[in-house]
CSV table of C-alpha atoms and ligand atoms in Angstrom, one decimal:
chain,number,residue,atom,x,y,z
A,1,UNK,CA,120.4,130.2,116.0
A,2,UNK,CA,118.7,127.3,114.0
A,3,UNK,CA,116.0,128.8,111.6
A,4,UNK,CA,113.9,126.1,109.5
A,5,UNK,CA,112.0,126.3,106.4
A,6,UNK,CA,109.4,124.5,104.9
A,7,UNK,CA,107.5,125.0,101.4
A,8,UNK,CA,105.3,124.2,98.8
A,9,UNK,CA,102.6,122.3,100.9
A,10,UNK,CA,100.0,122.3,98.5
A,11,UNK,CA,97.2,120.9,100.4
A,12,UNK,CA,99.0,118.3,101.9
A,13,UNK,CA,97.8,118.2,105.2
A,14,UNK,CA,99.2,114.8,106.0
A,15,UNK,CA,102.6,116.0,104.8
A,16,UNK,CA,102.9,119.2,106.8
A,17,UNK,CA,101.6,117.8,110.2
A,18,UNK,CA,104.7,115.1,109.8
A,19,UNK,CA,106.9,117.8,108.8
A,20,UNK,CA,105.8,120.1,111.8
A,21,UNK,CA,106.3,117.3,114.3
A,22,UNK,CA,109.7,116.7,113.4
A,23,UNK,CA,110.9,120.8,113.1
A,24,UNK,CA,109.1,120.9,116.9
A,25,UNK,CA,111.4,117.8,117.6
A,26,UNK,CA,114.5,119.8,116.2
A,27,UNK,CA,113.8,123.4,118.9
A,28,UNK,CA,114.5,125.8,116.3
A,29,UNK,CA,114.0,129.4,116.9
A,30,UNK,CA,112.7,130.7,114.1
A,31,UNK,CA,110.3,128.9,111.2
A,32,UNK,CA,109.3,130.1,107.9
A,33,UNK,CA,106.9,128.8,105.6
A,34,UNK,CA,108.5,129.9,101.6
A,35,UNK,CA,105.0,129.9,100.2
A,36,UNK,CA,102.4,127.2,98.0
A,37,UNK,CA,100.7,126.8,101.0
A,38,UNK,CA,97.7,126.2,99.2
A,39,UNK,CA,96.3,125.0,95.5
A,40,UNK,CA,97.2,122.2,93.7
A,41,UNK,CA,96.1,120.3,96.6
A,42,UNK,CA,92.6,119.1,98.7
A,43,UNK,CA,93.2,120.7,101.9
A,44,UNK,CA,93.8,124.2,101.3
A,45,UNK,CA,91.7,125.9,103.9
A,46,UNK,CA,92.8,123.3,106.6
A,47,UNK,CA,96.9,123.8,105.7
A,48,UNK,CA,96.1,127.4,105.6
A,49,UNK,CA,94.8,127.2,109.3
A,50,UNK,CA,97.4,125.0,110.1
A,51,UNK,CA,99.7,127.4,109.6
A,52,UNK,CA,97.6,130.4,110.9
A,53,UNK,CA,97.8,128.8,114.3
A,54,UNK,CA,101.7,127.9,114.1
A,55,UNK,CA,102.2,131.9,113.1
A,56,UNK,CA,100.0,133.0,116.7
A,57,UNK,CA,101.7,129.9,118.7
A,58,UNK,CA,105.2,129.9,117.6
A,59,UNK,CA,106.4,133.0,115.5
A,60,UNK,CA,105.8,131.1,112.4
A,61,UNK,CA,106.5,134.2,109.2
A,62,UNK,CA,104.3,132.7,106.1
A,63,UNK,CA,105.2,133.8,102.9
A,64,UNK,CA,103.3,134.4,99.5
A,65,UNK,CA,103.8,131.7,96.8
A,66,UNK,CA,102.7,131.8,93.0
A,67,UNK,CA,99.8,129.4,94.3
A,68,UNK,CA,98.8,132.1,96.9
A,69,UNK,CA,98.4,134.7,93.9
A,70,UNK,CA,96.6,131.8,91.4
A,71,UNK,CA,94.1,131.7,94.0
A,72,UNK,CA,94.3,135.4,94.7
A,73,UNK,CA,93.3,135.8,90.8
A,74,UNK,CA,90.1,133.8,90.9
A,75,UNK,CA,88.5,137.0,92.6
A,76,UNK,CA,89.5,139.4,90.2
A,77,UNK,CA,86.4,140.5,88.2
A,78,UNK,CA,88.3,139.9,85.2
A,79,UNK,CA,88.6,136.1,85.9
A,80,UNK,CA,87.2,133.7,83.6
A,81,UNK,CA,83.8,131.8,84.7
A,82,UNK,CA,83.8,129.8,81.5
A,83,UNK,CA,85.7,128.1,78.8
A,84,UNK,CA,88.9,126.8,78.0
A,85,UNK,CA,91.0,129.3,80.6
A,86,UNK,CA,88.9,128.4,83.1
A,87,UNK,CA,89.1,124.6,82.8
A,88,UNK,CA,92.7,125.1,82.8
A,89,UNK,CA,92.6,127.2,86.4
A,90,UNK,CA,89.4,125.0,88.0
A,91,UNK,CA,91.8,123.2,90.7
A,92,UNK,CA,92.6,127.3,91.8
A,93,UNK,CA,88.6,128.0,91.9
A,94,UNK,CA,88.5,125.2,93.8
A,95,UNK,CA,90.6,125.9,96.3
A,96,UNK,CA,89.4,129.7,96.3
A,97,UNK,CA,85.7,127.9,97.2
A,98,UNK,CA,87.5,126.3,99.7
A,99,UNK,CA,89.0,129.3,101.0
A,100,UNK,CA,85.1,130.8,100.6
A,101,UNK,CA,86.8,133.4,98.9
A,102,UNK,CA,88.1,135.0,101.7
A,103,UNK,CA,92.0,135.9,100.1
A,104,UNK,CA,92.9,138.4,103.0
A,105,UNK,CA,95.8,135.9,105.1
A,106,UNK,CA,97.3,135.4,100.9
A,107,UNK,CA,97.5,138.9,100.4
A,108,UNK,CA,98.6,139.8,103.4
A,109,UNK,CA,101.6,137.3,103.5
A,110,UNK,CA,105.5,138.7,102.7
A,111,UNK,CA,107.5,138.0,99.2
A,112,UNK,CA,110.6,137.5,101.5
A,113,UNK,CA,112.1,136.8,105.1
A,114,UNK,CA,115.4,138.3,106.1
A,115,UNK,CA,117.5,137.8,109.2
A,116,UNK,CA,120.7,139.0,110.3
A,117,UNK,CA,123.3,136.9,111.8
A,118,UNK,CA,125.5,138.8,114.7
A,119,UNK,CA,128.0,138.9,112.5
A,120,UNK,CA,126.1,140.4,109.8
A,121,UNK,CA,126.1,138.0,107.5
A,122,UNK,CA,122.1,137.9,105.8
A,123,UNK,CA,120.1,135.1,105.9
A,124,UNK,CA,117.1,135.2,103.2
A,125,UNK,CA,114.0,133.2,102.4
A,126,UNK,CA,111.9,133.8,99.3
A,127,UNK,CA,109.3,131.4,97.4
A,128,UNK,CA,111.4,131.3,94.0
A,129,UNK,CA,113.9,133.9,93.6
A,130,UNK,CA,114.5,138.1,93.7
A,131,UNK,CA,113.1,138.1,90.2
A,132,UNK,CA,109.3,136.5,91.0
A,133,UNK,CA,107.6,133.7,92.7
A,134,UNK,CA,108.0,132.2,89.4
A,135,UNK,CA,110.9,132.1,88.6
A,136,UNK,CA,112.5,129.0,90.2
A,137,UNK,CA,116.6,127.6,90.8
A,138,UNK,CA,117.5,124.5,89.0
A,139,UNK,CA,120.5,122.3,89.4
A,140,UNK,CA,121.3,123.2,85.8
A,141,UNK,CA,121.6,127.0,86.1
A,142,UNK,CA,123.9,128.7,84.7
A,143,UNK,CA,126.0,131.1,86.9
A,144,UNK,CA,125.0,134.3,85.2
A,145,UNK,CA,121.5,133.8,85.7
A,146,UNK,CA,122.2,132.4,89.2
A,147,UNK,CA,123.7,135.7,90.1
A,148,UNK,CA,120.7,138.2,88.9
A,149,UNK,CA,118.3,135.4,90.3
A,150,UNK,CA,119.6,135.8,94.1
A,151,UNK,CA,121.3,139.5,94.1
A,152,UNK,CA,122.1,140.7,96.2
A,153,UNK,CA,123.8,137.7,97.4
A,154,UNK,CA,123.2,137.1,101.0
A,155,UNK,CA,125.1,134.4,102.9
A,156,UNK,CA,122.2,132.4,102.9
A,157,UNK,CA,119.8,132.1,99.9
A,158,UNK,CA,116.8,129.9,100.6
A,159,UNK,CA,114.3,129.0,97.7
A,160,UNK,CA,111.6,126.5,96.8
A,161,UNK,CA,109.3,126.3,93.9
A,162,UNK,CA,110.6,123.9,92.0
A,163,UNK,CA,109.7,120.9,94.3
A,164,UNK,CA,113.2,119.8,93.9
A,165,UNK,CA,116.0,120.4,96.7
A,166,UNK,CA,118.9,121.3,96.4
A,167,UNK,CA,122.6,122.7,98.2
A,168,UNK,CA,125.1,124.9,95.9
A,169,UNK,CA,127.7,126.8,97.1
A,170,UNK,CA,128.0,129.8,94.9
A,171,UNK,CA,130.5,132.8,94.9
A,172,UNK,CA,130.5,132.6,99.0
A,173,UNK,CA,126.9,132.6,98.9
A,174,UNK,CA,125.2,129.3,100.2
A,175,UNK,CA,122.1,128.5,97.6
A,176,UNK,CA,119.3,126.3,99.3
A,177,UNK,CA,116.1,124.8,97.6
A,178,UNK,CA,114.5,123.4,100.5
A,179,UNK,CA,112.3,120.9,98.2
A,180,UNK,CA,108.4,120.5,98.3
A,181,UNK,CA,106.2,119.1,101.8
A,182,UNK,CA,103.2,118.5,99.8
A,183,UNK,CA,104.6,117.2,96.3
A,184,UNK,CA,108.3,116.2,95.7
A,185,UNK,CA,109.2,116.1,92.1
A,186,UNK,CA,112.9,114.1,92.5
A,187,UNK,CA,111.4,111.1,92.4
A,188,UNK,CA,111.7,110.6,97.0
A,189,UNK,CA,107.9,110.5,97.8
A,190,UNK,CA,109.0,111.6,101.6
A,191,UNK,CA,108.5,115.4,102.1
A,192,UNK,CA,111.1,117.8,102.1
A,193,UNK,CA,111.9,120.7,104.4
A,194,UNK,CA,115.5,122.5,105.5
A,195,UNK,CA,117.5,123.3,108.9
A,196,UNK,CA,119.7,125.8,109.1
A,197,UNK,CA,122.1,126.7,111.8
A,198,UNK,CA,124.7,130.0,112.5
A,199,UNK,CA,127.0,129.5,114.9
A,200,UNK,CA,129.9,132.3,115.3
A,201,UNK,CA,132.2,129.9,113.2
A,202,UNK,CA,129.4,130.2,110.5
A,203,UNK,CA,126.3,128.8,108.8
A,204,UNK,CA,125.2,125.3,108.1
A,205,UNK,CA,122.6,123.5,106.0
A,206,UNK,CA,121.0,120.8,105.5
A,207,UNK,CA,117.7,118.9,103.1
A,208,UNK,CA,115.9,116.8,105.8
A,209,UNK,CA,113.0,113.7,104.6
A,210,UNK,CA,110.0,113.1,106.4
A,211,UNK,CA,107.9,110.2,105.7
A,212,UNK,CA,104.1,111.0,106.2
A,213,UNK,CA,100.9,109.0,105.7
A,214,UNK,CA,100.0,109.5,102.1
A,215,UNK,CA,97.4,107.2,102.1
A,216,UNK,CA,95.5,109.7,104.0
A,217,UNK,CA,96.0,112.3,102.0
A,218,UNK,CA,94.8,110.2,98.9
A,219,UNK,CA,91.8,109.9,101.1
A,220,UNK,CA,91.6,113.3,101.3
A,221,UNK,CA,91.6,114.1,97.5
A,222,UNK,CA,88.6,112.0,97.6
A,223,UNK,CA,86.7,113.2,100.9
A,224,UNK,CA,87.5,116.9,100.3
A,225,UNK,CA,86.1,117.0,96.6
A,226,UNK,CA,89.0,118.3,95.3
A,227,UNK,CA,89.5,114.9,92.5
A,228,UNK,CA,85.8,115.0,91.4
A,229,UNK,CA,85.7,118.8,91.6
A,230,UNK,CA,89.0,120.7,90.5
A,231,UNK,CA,88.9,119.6,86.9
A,232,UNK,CA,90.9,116.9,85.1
A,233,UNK,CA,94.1,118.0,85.9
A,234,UNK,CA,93.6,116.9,89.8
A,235,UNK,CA,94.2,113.5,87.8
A,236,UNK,CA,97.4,114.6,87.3
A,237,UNK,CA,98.3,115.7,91.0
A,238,UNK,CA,97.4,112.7,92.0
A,239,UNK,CA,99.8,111.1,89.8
A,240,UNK,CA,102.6,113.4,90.6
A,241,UNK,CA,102.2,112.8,94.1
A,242,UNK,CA,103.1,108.8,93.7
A,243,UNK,CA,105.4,109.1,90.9
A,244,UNK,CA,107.0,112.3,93.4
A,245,UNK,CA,107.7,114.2,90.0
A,246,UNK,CA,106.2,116.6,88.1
A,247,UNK,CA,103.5,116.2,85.3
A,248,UNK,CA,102.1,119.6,84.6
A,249,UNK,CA,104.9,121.3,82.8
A,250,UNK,CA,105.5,118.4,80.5
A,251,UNK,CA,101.2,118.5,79.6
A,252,UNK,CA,101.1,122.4,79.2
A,253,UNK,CA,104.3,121.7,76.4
A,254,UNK,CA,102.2,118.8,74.7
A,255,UNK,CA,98.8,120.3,75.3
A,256,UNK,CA,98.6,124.0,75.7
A,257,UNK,CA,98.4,125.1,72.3
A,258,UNK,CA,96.1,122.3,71.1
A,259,UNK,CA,93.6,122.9,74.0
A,260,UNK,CA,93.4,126.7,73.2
A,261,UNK,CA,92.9,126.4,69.7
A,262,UNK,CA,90.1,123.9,70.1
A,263,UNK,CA,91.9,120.8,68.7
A,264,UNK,CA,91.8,118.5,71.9
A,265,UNK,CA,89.8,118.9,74.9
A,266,UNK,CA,91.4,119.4,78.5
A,267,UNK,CA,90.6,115.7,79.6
A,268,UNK,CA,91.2,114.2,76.5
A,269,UNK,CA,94.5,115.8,77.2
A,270,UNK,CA,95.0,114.5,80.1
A,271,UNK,CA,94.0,110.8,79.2
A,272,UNK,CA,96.2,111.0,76.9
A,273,UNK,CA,99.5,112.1,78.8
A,274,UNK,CA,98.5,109.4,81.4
A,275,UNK,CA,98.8,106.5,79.2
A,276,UNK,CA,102.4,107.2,78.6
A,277,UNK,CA,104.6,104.2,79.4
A,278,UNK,CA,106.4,106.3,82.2
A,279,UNK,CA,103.1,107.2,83.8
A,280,UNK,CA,100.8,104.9,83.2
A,281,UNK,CA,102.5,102.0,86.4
A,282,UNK,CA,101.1,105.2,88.4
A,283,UNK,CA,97.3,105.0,87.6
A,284,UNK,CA,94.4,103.6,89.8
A,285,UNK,CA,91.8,104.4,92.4
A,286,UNK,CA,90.9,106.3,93.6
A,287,UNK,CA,92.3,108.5,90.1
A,288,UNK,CA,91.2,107.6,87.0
A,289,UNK,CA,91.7,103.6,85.4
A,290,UNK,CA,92.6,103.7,81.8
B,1,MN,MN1,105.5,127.7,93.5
């Protein structure tokens, strides 16, 4: 049984066909997508087909990311049209105007995919852990919280969200982050996916890199709308994807508070964390030249 997984596509339509041709290459009998299909990313509607069409071709099993409930959000009437909170969300209105607001496939997508080897042992796929979509596995974490994170412990424990792989064997239980297609943060711009194999003598894993074409999809943050249109924090994607490590988290603890109470505006904000010394070897066209 060889079962692959791929994740946190984000728009990247480049990234995922790559990543598609080479798990088609590898034959394996099942695939799941782990969620973050769309958002944060100029092709949302296009990598959301994408996988539409593996799901009726090939069995493909989908699975609902945080990203798929951002976007889910932007229809609720309580969503913000204006302001500071919705400068902050306007790369998910984005893609929800991409989507033409129809959030049926997001909603309708699983928290989790479970399998059981003959032997029984379980083999289980979620977008971040049993806690949340949220709430992703680090290298760093500490066994307690690794233990409420994935119980109860399957053999296999597959998770994502963090855009950062990663193998740990833990109390018997094998604990995979298969790593981002669309937007690697561990600093290898070649996306990520994972193949896993059970054979009677037991289970096997492993972190497979794909190079793709990402001066396309460059091109597509510029043809799709999406850098001109999603807000100043697109800027930021962009930059994460060539730097292949993550921005956001680092501006939302400089910036959050400042933005909210008025002291700094969203794109000064981000003008600002992209003339850091780190960041700044990253800048040009078609982003922003400061
Ligand atoms: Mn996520």
């Amino acid at each position: 049984m060889k079962i692959a997984v791929l994740s946190d596509i984000h728009g990247n339509l480049p990234a995922l066909q790559a990543v598609a041709a080479d798990i088609e290459s590898w034959r394996p009998d099942m695939v799941v997508v782990a969620g973050d299909i769309v958002n944060r990313g100029p092709l949302s509607l296009d990598c959301l087909q994408f996988v539409q069409q593996k799901q009726v071709s090939q069995g493909w099993q989908p699975l609902r990311g945080n990203h798929e409930d951002f976007v889910i959000a932007c229809g609720f009437p309580d969503a913000p049209q204006d302001g500071v909170e919705y400068e902050m969300w306007q790369f998910a209105h984005w893609a929800y105007q991409q989507l033409n607001g129809d959030v049926k496939a997001l909603e309708a997508m699983s928290e989790q995919f479970s399998w059981s080897a003959p032997d029984g042992s379980e083999f289980r796929a979620v977008h971040a852990s049993m806690r949340g979509n949220r709430d992703g596995i680090y290298r760093n974490v500490p066994d307690e919280k690794l233990a409420a994170q994935i119980a109860p412990a399957p053999a296999v424990f597959v998770t994502a969200h963090t855009h950062r792989p990663l193998i740990r064997e833990f109390n018997g239980c094998l604990v995979i982050n298969v790593g981002a297609v669309g937007a690697p943060f561990d600093k290898d711009v070649r996306a990520s996916y994972g193949q896993f194999t059970w054979r009677p003598d037991g289970w096997q894993a492993q972190i497979v890199r794909v190079p793709y074409d990402r001066a396309q999809t460059e091109r597509d943050y510029v043809t799709s709308g999406f850098l001109d249109g999603a807000g100043p924090l697109a800027q930021l994607m962009l930059v994460e994807l060539r730097k292949a490590h993550g921005l956001i988290y680092r501006w939302a603890d400089c910036y959050l508070d400042a933005i909210q109470s008025g002291a700094i505006t969203l794109e000064e904000s981000v003008r600002e964390l992209l003339i850091a010394e780190d960041v700044r070897p990253f800048l040009g066209a078609p982003g922003w030249v400061l």
